[in-house]
Amino acid sequence: MAAAAPDPLLRPGLIGARLPRVEDARLLTGRGTYADDVRPRDAAHVAIRRSDHPHARIVSIDTAAAAAAPGVIGVYVGEDLAAQVRPLRATSRMAGYHATEMWPLARGVVRYVGEPVVAVLAEDRYAAEDALELIDIAYEPLPAAMHAPEAAAADAPRLHDALPGNVLAARRFGRGDIDAAFAGAHAVVEASFRLHRKAPLAIEPRCAVAEWDHGRRALDLHVATNIPGVVRDALADCLDMPGNRLRVIAADVGGSFGGKGSVYQEELLVAALSRLLRRPVKWTSDRLEDLASTSQAFDERIEASLALDADGTIRGLRAEVLSDVGAYSIYPWTAALEPVQVVSFLPGPYRVPAYAAGVRAVATPKAPTGPYRGVGRPAAAFAMERLIDMAAARVGLDPAEMRRRNLVRAEEFPYRTGSGLIWDRSGFMETLEAALRDGGYAALRARQAEARAAGRWFGIGLASYVELTGIGSRISAAPGMPINTGMETASLRIDVTGAITAAFGIASHGQGLETTLAQVIAEELGARIDTIEVLQGDTALVASSTGSYASRSAVIAGGAATLAAREVRAKLKRAASLLMEADEADLEVADGTVRVAGTDRVMTFRDIARAIYADMGRIPHDRREDLISTQTYDPYLGTAASATHLAAVEVDPGTYAVRVLAYHVAEDCGRIINPLIVDGQVQGAVAQGIGAALLEEVTYDAAGQIVTASLADYLAPTAPCVPPIGITHLELDLPDNVGGFRGMGEGGTIGAPAAIANALSDALSPLGIAVDELPATPERLFRLVRAAQRKDDGA
Amino acid sequence: MSGGMHDIRVTVNGRAVAHRVEDRLLLSDFLRGVLGLTGTHVGCEHGVCGACTVLLDDVSARSCLTLAVQADGAEVRTVEGLGTAEALAPLQEAFRAHHALQCGFCTPGMLMTCIDMLATRRLATDEEIRDALGGNLCRCTGYEHIVAAVRSMVAARDAAGETAGERP
């Protein structure tokens, strides 16, 4: 076991420093470059007529009036582009998986309300939107099963004619003798859990601007995405162009949370139209389009049961998951992404000797689901943590003690879960104890006793979870998908002026990677941070890239940056050794200089760079090395990041509104690069988790219409909804990767729904109510309380 | 469907501008598209998210719910009218120091809202600050660092003896 790491706030050096961000000056002064800020002078603007049917055959489309409208350049339907592009098709080697095709505009059949059908190009967005209304589309409605339970039935109407049914993927996990585990159990707790569909809801709506350069037969796509590398590679396939004629740029991106983490029809559409028309083509979505067509998430139904010994020891876990994945299998992740992760992460940080679980991903006529912060794990933690609290109540243990008895213990790492994941040593138990201590668990229980005595509905909830972050090439986010999510490249150079440029394939969209990666490089290279320029969000920078997602960038790009910085540092020392005629072992590199230790002989990076690049003859030609390093890092496996959340809530008996009174997170994210940024990630993710628990729900009505298509209907947390969030950072044993970092961008969203569901169930336990459906809106709580009171009256 | 055209004169960040605009042109589109001031962001175009907030004669306003013609004769202040990257205004500096922004998309609207609330509300408690921020959505920060930035500005304001004039 490694020695305890020093306090990140006190540790000298740049890794661990609470530095303000280098990005901020431009973003605070309105000088960022978000995709919609790219305004080519002669851009044609696209407006999209979208399907208003959940499932229908397109009988005819009359575009004549729209084409004749003022300012309109052209009107395009699916068939017009069929010869220009190949469709997006998310393949997978997973057995029993069925891919679907996504064309830029629907061809023949529409499969969700909001699917792109017709594109109008006009001189400005106003004219393009005007013309949309002049398009006349005749549809022949087709039958549809709106929700997963009906759609999964063998005789359900099929959404995709060419497929055998609506189940796009199915998988089973298991180990141990599950029947014996349940047969010999002292007690079994079981429940049906429902997490309703969410929208990632970045504040910047999706946007794409394509600029075709006919002279070079090359295309630049400025796009609000967090996966520019994946978009570039998809465009290369779909447009049949080489990568060196395609550049995808995501300069500043206004949040994603997963919603900008898939390749979209509109990105293909503007690229194809720009090439076809030989002029820039721009599409900026409005909020209605964003809510109706950006990937959605978390639409899960989980039936689960837990077998227990009398002392609370877990004997086994069973689960069946039905996942409503929407109309298409999203590119590149596939429809299996979220559902499979629900099942593979369900056992959580606990010792579960026997596990048996199945999952089905079912197509329904709704917007496709895709990644959303936490992917699968918010639903998994919600179900498992509720079972843990139910088990505690059943065997008469405090919920904290129930966790203590079942969390994987320090000596058991590495621990292989029932689904085959391997947890490296992480602070499972330590985060629990820290959350109890720093979150004031004992005091909250005392406060609860007083509140209960006064008849108030006050509850406390815990949630412990573990996620896999910084995942290398051994493990695919979705099994068998066609991209490598496990590696990252850093390309570092010191130029002749002594300035340092570090280029990456990642794509920051709020995480502050320009700052944290500069911190890593400054420390590893011995440079001043203000001399480092971090470039990212541009596929021209490195040969192969994907983007930023899955809590990977600090771990994998940070690892690549470390390797590249170490190589350039070695080159600096070799050059300085020649130039100062000193032994390399006597050289110290710090603060942008190389010094002969204990002397006043010193060269700046600039002196050395000039000597190498510009001063002929100063270094023997056969010993000259450019101050450049390109390194690719693949951590192969991933590393566990664990946390425990503690929430206290109170339900208003008049309005059924829920107030989150206290919230504490204790987490182990390995070596912290910048505590200020880590705090911000935790707070923001918890706020999203509170939204998932209490407010946020995408609703489709029985006719397949999305009825939460504005921010008045889809409620996201505002400042008064979010309490102050206490945070305890634990830096325990560092993971076995280059930088010692663990990913931590998603955890808050994983823990919060579970902690709040447990707190609400605790608050309402005097009424015999369990909260197993989220979001726990006032209406749902009202119905639960009413039903409980009726039952009491009837008894 | 284009409507009538109107000549408008607006002072934007201290600079007088005159343009002929369509009556339906949104102030947000006027600022971004006509004047090229892309610091004002558009998040929802229905007045909920607050990203497009500007000051219209010193009062915060949703530029996506305001027509450009309604700004005729008015003074408009946008994020570009605050400090510069080399010399941030104190509020911008407070946001930077407290890490009150992540993706930065809601930030211009947050800043303009904060200017208004610091001028017109007492903001004696964090609860009051959260309440005053309630009309601006931020999806990244969870608001806590924004509250901290505003609190530091309230402390500086109150220490300087400036009082917030309560707006009726």
PDB file of C-alpha atoms in Angstrom, chain A residues 226-408:
ATOM      1  CA  ASN A 226     -17.601  16.247 -27.909  1.00  0.00           C
ATOM      2  CA  ILE A 227     -16.466  13.578 -30.366  1.00  0.00           C
ATOM      3  CA  PRO A 228     -14.945  15.451 -33.335  1.00  0.00           C
ATOM      4  CA  GLY A 229     -12.689  12.498 -34.112  1.00  0.00           C
ATOM      5  CA  VAL A 230     -15.599  10.088 -34.370  1.00  0.00           C
ATOM      6  CA  VAL A 231     -17.521  12.581 -36.514  1.00  0.00           C
ATOM      7  CA  ARG A 232     -14.526  12.975 -38.842  1.00  0.00           C
ATOM      8  CA  ASP A 233     -14.138   9.246 -39.293  1.00  0.00           C
ATOM      9  CA  ALA A 234     -17.881   8.774 -39.847  1.00  0.00           C
ATOM     10  CA  LEU A 235     -17.906  11.550 -42.460  1.00  0.00           C
ATOM     11  CA  ALA A 236     -14.948   9.956 -44.207  1.00  0.00           C
ATOM     12  CA  ASP A 237     -16.981   6.771 -44.577  1.00  0.00           C
ATOM     13  CA  CYS A 238     -20.343   8.343 -45.321  1.00  0.00           C
ATOM     14  CA  LEU A 239     -19.026  10.937 -47.793  1.00  0.00           C
ATOM     15  CA  ASP A 240     -16.277   8.691 -49.146  1.00  0.00           C
ATOM     16  CA  MET A 241     -13.532  11.225 -48.526  1.00  0.00           C
ATOM     17  CA  PRO A 242     -10.010  10.790 -47.153  1.00  0.00           C
ATOM     18  CA  GLY A 243      -9.305  12.056 -43.647  1.00  0.00           C
ATOM     19  CA  ASN A 244      -6.829  14.637 -44.864  1.00  0.00           C
ATOM     20  CA  ARG A 245      -9.612  16.449 -46.722  1.00  0.00           C
ATOM     21  CA  LEU A 246     -11.909  16.442 -43.731  1.00  0.00           C
ATOM     22  CA  ARG A 247     -11.419  18.546 -40.668  1.00  0.00           C
ATOM     23  CA  VAL A 248     -13.892  18.561 -37.799  1.00  0.00           C
ATOM     24  CA  ILE A 249     -13.539  21.437 -35.380  1.00  0.00           C
ATOM     25  CA  ALA A 250     -15.233  21.793 -32.018  1.00  0.00           C
ATOM     26  CA  ALA A 251     -13.540  24.927 -30.716  1.00  0.00           C
ATOM     27  CA  ASP A 252     -15.727  25.924 -27.777  1.00  0.00           C
ATOM     28  CA  VAL A 253     -18.636  23.659 -26.980  1.00  0.00           C
ATOM     29  CA  GLY A 254     -21.471  24.735 -24.726  1.00  0.00           C
ATOM     30  CA  GLY A 255     -21.830  21.568 -22.708  1.00  0.00           C
ATOM     31  CA  SER A 256     -22.788  18.106 -23.871  1.00  0.00           C
ATOM     32  CA  PHE A 257     -23.355  15.680 -20.995  1.00  0.00           C
ATOM     33  CA  GLY A 258     -23.507  13.032 -23.725  1.00  0.00           C
ATOM     34  CA  GLY A 259     -26.047  14.766 -25.945  1.00  0.00           C
ATOM     35  CA  LYS A 260     -23.292  15.895 -28.297  1.00  0.00           C
ATOM     36  CA  GLY A 261     -21.503  12.593 -28.028  1.00  0.00           C
ATOM     37  CA  SER A 262     -22.997  10.760 -30.990  1.00  0.00           C
ATOM     38  CA  VAL A 263     -22.881  11.368 -34.724  1.00  0.00           C
ATOM     39  CA  TYR A 264     -26.074  12.987 -35.962  1.00  0.00           C
ATOM     40  CA  GLN A 265     -28.021  13.076 -39.194  1.00  0.00           C
ATOM     41  CA  GLU A 266     -27.755  16.877 -39.293  1.00  0.00           C
ATOM     42  CA  GLU A 267     -23.956  16.737 -39.266  1.00  0.00           C
ATOM     43  CA  LEU A 268     -24.017  14.456 -42.278  1.00  0.00           C
ATOM     44  CA  LEU A 269     -26.699  16.642 -43.863  1.00  0.00           C
ATOM     45  CA  VAL A 270     -24.847  19.967 -43.747  1.00  0.00           C
ATOM     46  CA  ALA A 271     -21.618  18.319 -44.875  1.00  0.00           C
ATOM     47  CA  ALA A 272     -23.308  16.655 -47.848  1.00  0.00           C
ATOM     48  CA  LEU A 273     -25.200  19.817 -48.798  1.00  0.00           C
ATOM     49  CA  SER A 274     -22.112  21.991 -48.562  1.00  0.00           C
ATOM     50  CA  ARG A 275     -20.240  19.671 -50.916  1.00  0.00           C
ATOM     51  CA  LEU A 276     -23.223  19.505 -53.241  1.00  0.00           C
ATOM     52  CA  LEU A 277     -23.824  23.257 -53.348  1.00  0.00           C
ATOM     53  CA  ARG A 278     -20.158  24.253 -53.065  1.00  0.00           C
ATOM     54  CA  ARG A 279     -20.966  26.870 -50.461  1.00  0.00           C
ATOM     55  CA  PRO A 280     -21.001  26.996 -46.656  1.00  0.00           C
ATOM     56  CA  VAL A 281     -24.076  25.459 -45.096  1.00  0.00           C
ATOM     57  CA  LYS A 282     -25.156  26.132 -41.539  1.00  0.00           C
ATOM     58  CA  TRP A 283     -27.726  24.581 -39.240  1.00  0.00           C
ATOM     59  CA  THR A 284     -28.460  25.792 -35.722  1.00  0.00           C
ATOM     60  CA  SER A 285     -31.143  23.950 -33.828  1.00  0.00           C
ATOM     61  CA  ASP A 286     -33.680  25.614 -31.615  1.00  0.00           C
ATOM     62  CA  ARG A 287     -34.662  24.205 -28.236  1.00  0.00           C
ATOM     63  CA  LEU A 288     -37.688  22.360 -29.591  1.00  0.00           C
ATOM     64  CA  GLU A 289     -35.488  20.556 -32.114  1.00  0.00           C
ATOM     65  CA  ASP A 290     -32.908  19.908 -29.459  1.00  0.00           C
ATOM     66  CA  LEU A 291     -35.396  18.328 -27.077  1.00  0.00           C
ATOM     67  CA  ALA A 292     -37.024  16.301 -29.847  1.00  0.00           C
ATOM     68  CA  SER A 293     -33.930  15.092 -31.670  1.00  0.00           C
ATOM     69  CA  THR A 294     -30.861  15.110 -29.435  1.00  0.00           C
ATOM     70  CA  SER A 295     -30.133  11.700 -27.962  1.00  0.00           C
ATOM     71  CA  GLN A 296     -32.105  10.944 -24.808  1.00  0.00           C
ATOM     72  CA  ALA A 297     -31.284   8.538 -22.002  1.00  0.00           C
ATOM     73  CA  PHE A 298     -31.967   6.535 -18.867  1.00  0.00           C
ATOM     74  CA  ASP A 299     -35.302   5.041 -19.932  1.00  0.00           C
ATOM     75  CA  GLU A 300     -35.065   1.921 -17.779  1.00  0.00           C
ATOM     76  CA  ARG A 301     -37.322  -0.627 -16.123  1.00  0.00           C
ATOM     77  CA  ILE A 302     -35.504  -2.854 -13.671  1.00  0.00           C
ATOM     78  CA  GLU A 303     -36.908  -5.844 -11.794  1.00  0.00           C
ATOM     79  CA  ALA A 304     -34.379  -6.862  -9.187  1.00  0.00           C
ATOM     80  CA  SER A 305     -34.110  -9.000  -6.094  1.00  0.00           C
ATOM     81  CA  LEU A 306     -31.439  -9.488  -3.499  1.00  0.00           C
ATOM     82  CA  ALA A 307     -30.938 -12.649  -1.400  1.00  0.00           C
ATOM     83  CA  LEU A 308     -29.604 -12.141   2.124  1.00  0.00           C
ATOM     84  CA  ASP A 309     -28.225 -13.972   5.090  1.00  0.00           C
ATOM     85  CA  ALA A 310     -29.610 -13.136   8.526  1.00  0.00           C
ATOM     86  CA  ASP A 311     -26.662 -10.836   9.257  1.00  0.00           C
ATOM     87  CA  GLY A 312     -27.270  -8.843   6.076  1.00  0.00           C
ATOM     88  CA  THR A 313     -24.566 -10.512   3.978  1.00  0.00           C
ATOM     89  CA  ILE A 314     -25.513 -10.482   0.302  1.00  0.00           C
ATOM     90  CA  ARG A 315     -25.893 -13.972  -1.139  1.00  0.00           C
ATOM     91  CA  GLY A 316     -27.052 -13.183  -4.622  1.00  0.00           C
ATOM     92  CA  LEU A 317     -28.610 -10.655  -6.997  1.00  0.00           C
ATOM     93  CA  ARG A 318     -31.099 -11.202  -9.787  1.00  0.00           C
ATOM     94  CA  ALA A 319     -32.257  -8.601 -12.294  1.00  0.00           C
ATOM     95  CA  GLU A 320     -34.153  -8.221 -15.523  1.00  0.00           C
ATOM     96  CA  VAL A 321     -33.747  -4.904 -17.318  1.00  0.00           C
ATOM     97  CA  LEU A 322     -35.945  -3.580 -20.074  1.00  0.00           C
ATOM     98  CA  SER A 323     -34.422  -0.607 -21.761  1.00  0.00           C
ATOM     99  CA  ASP A 324     -36.389   1.705 -24.031  1.00  0.00           C
ATOM    100  CA  VAL A 325     -33.744   2.798 -26.527  1.00  0.00           C
ATOM    101  CA  GLY A 326     -35.787   4.781 -29.036  1.00  0.00           C
ATOM    102  CA  ALA A 327     -36.019   4.411 -32.771  1.00  0.00           C
ATOM    103  CA  TYR A 328     -32.450   3.834 -33.952  1.00  0.00           C
ATOM    104  CA  SER A 329     -29.252   2.291 -32.700  1.00  0.00           C
ATOM    105  CA  ILE A 330     -27.143   5.394 -32.275  1.00  0.00           C
ATOM    106  CA  TYR A 331     -23.747   5.868 -33.920  1.00  0.00           C
ATOM    107  CA  PRO A 332     -21.135   4.811 -32.879  1.00  0.00           C
ATOM    108  CA  TRP A 333     -22.233   3.537 -29.478  1.00  0.00           C
ATOM    109  CA  THR A 334     -25.123   1.300 -30.546  1.00  0.00           C
ATOM    110  CA  ALA A 335     -28.371   0.841 -28.659  1.00  0.00           C
ATOM    111  CA  ALA A 336     -26.545  -1.529 -26.298  1.00  0.00           C
ATOM    112  CA  LEU A 337     -24.478   1.223 -24.657  1.00  0.00           C
ATOM    113  CA  GLU A 338     -26.770   2.225 -21.815  1.00  0.00           C
ATOM    114  CA  PRO A 339     -28.682  -1.045 -21.286  1.00  0.00           C
ATOM    115  CA  VAL A 340     -25.599  -3.232 -21.066  1.00  0.00           C
ATOM    116  CA  GLN A 341     -23.972  -0.860 -18.605  1.00  0.00           C
ATOM    117  CA  VAL A 342     -27.035  -0.973 -16.356  1.00  0.00           C
ATOM    118  CA  VAL A 343     -26.554  -4.702 -15.986  1.00  0.00           C
ATOM    119  CA  SER A 344     -22.781  -4.793 -15.925  1.00  0.00           C
ATOM    120  CA  PHE A 345     -22.619  -2.182 -13.145  1.00  0.00           C
ATOM    121  CA  LEU A 346     -25.645  -3.318 -11.142  1.00  0.00           C
ATOM    122  CA  PRO A 347     -23.694  -5.247  -8.454  1.00  0.00           C
ATOM    123  CA  GLY A 348     -21.933  -1.970  -7.640  1.00  0.00           C
ATOM    124  CA  PRO A 349     -19.151  -1.853  -5.056  1.00  0.00           C
ATOM    125  CA  TYR A 350     -20.513  -4.861  -3.179  1.00  0.00           C
ATOM    126  CA  ARG A 351     -19.450  -8.458  -2.761  1.00  0.00           C
ATOM    127  CA  VAL A 352     -22.108 -10.314  -4.737  1.00  0.00           C
ATOM    128  CA  PRO A 353     -21.124 -13.968  -4.976  1.00  0.00           C
ATOM    129  CA  ALA A 354     -23.972 -15.030  -7.256  1.00  0.00           C
ATOM    130  CA  TYR A 355     -25.362 -12.828 -10.002  1.00  0.00           C
ATOM    131  CA  ALA A 356     -27.826 -13.453 -12.789  1.00  0.00           C
ATOM    132  CA  ALA A 357     -29.157 -10.650 -14.931  1.00  0.00           C
ATOM    133  CA  GLY A 358     -30.553 -10.064 -18.368  1.00  0.00           C
ATOM    134  CA  VAL A 359     -31.144  -6.976 -20.401  1.00  0.00           C
ATOM    135  CA  ARG A 360     -33.100  -6.212 -23.529  1.00  0.00           C
ATOM    136  CA  ALA A 361     -32.743  -3.023 -25.548  1.00  0.00           C
ATOM    137  CA  VAL A 362     -36.076  -2.354 -27.225  1.00  0.00           C
ATOM    138  CA  ALA A 363     -36.726  -0.017 -30.131  1.00  0.00           C
ATOM    139  CA  THR A 364     -39.680   2.346 -29.719  1.00  0.00           C
ATOM    140  CA  PRO A 365     -40.816   5.303 -31.837  1.00  0.00           C
ATOM    141  CA  LYS A 366     -38.997   7.911 -29.772  1.00  0.00           C
ATOM    142  CA  ALA A 367     -35.788   9.877 -30.262  1.00  0.00           C
ATOM    143  CA  PRO A 368     -32.803   7.531 -30.130  1.00  0.00           C
ATOM    144  CA  THR A 369     -31.111   7.170 -26.762  1.00  0.00           C
ATOM    145  CA  GLY A 370     -27.400   7.654 -26.400  1.00  0.00           C
ATOM    146  CA  PRO A 371     -24.796   8.473 -23.823  1.00  0.00           C
ATOM    147  CA  TYR A 372     -25.804  10.716 -20.932  1.00  0.00           C
ATOM    148  CA  ARG A 373     -23.527  11.544 -18.018  1.00  0.00           C
ATOM    149  CA  GLY A 374     -23.235   8.364 -15.986  1.00  0.00           C
ATOM    150  CA  VAL A 375     -24.436   6.021 -18.762  1.00  0.00           C
ATOM    151  CA  GLY A 376     -26.339   3.089 -17.286  1.00  0.00           C
ATOM    152  CA  ARG A 377     -24.826   3.538 -13.862  1.00  0.00           C
ATOM    153  CA  PRO A 378     -27.382   6.055 -12.528  1.00  0.00           C
ATOM    154  CA  ALA A 379     -30.098   3.449 -13.130  1.00  0.00           C
ATOM    155  CA  ALA A 380     -27.900   0.647 -11.778  1.00  0.00           C
ATOM    156  CA  ALA A 381     -27.013   2.562  -8.612  1.00  0.00           C
ATOM    157  CA  PHE A 382     -30.641   3.610  -8.128  1.00  0.00           C
ATOM    158  CA  ALA A 383     -31.857  -0.011  -8.168  1.00  0.00           C
ATOM    159  CA  MET A 384     -28.981  -1.503  -6.163  1.00  0.00           C
ATOM    160  CA  GLU A 385     -28.889   1.209  -3.525  1.00  0.00           C
ATOM    161  CA  ARG A 386     -32.633   0.934  -3.000  1.00  0.00           C
ATOM    162  CA  LEU A 387     -32.224  -2.841  -2.568  1.00  0.00           C
ATOM    163  CA  ILE A 388     -29.448  -2.257  -0.043  1.00  0.00           C
ATOM    164  CA  ASP A 389     -31.682   0.053   2.011  1.00  0.00           C
ATOM    165  CA  MET A 390     -34.605  -2.350   1.733  1.00  0.00           C
ATOM    166  CA  ALA A 391     -32.304  -5.148   2.876  1.00  0.00           C
ATOM    167  CA  ALA A 392     -31.075  -3.082   5.812  1.00  0.00           C
ATOM    168  CA  ALA A 393     -34.648  -2.516   6.932  1.00  0.00           C
ATOM    169  CA  ARG A 394     -35.493  -6.190   6.490  1.00  0.00           C
ATOM    170  CA  VAL A 395     -32.624  -7.522   8.594  1.00  0.00           C
ATOM    171  CA  GLY A 396     -32.739  -4.643  11.070  1.00  0.00           C
ATOM    172  CA  LEU A 397     -29.497  -2.869  10.263  1.00  0.00           C
ATOM    173  CA  ASP A 398     -28.715   0.784   9.850  1.00  0.00           C
ATOM    174  CA  PRO A 399     -28.204   1.480   6.118  1.00  0.00           C
ATOM    175  CA  ALA A 400     -24.605   2.495   6.819  1.00  0.00           C
ATOM    176  CA  GLU A 401     -23.892  -0.782   8.640  1.00  0.00           C
ATOM    177  CA  MET A 402     -25.522  -2.758   5.813  1.00  0.00           C
ATOM    178  CA  ARG A 403     -23.036  -1.158   3.416  1.00  0.00           C
ATOM    179  CA  ARG A 404     -20.077  -1.716   5.751  1.00  0.00           C
ATOM    180  CA  ARG A 405     -20.844  -5.418   5.822  1.00  0.00           C
ATOM    181  CA  ASN A 406     -21.061  -5.800   2.069  1.00  0.00           C
ATOM    182  CA  LEU A 407     -18.681  -3.332   0.437  1.00  0.00           C
ATOM    183  CA  VAL A 408     -15.635  -4.954  -1.120  1.00  0.00           C
TER     184      VAL A 408
END
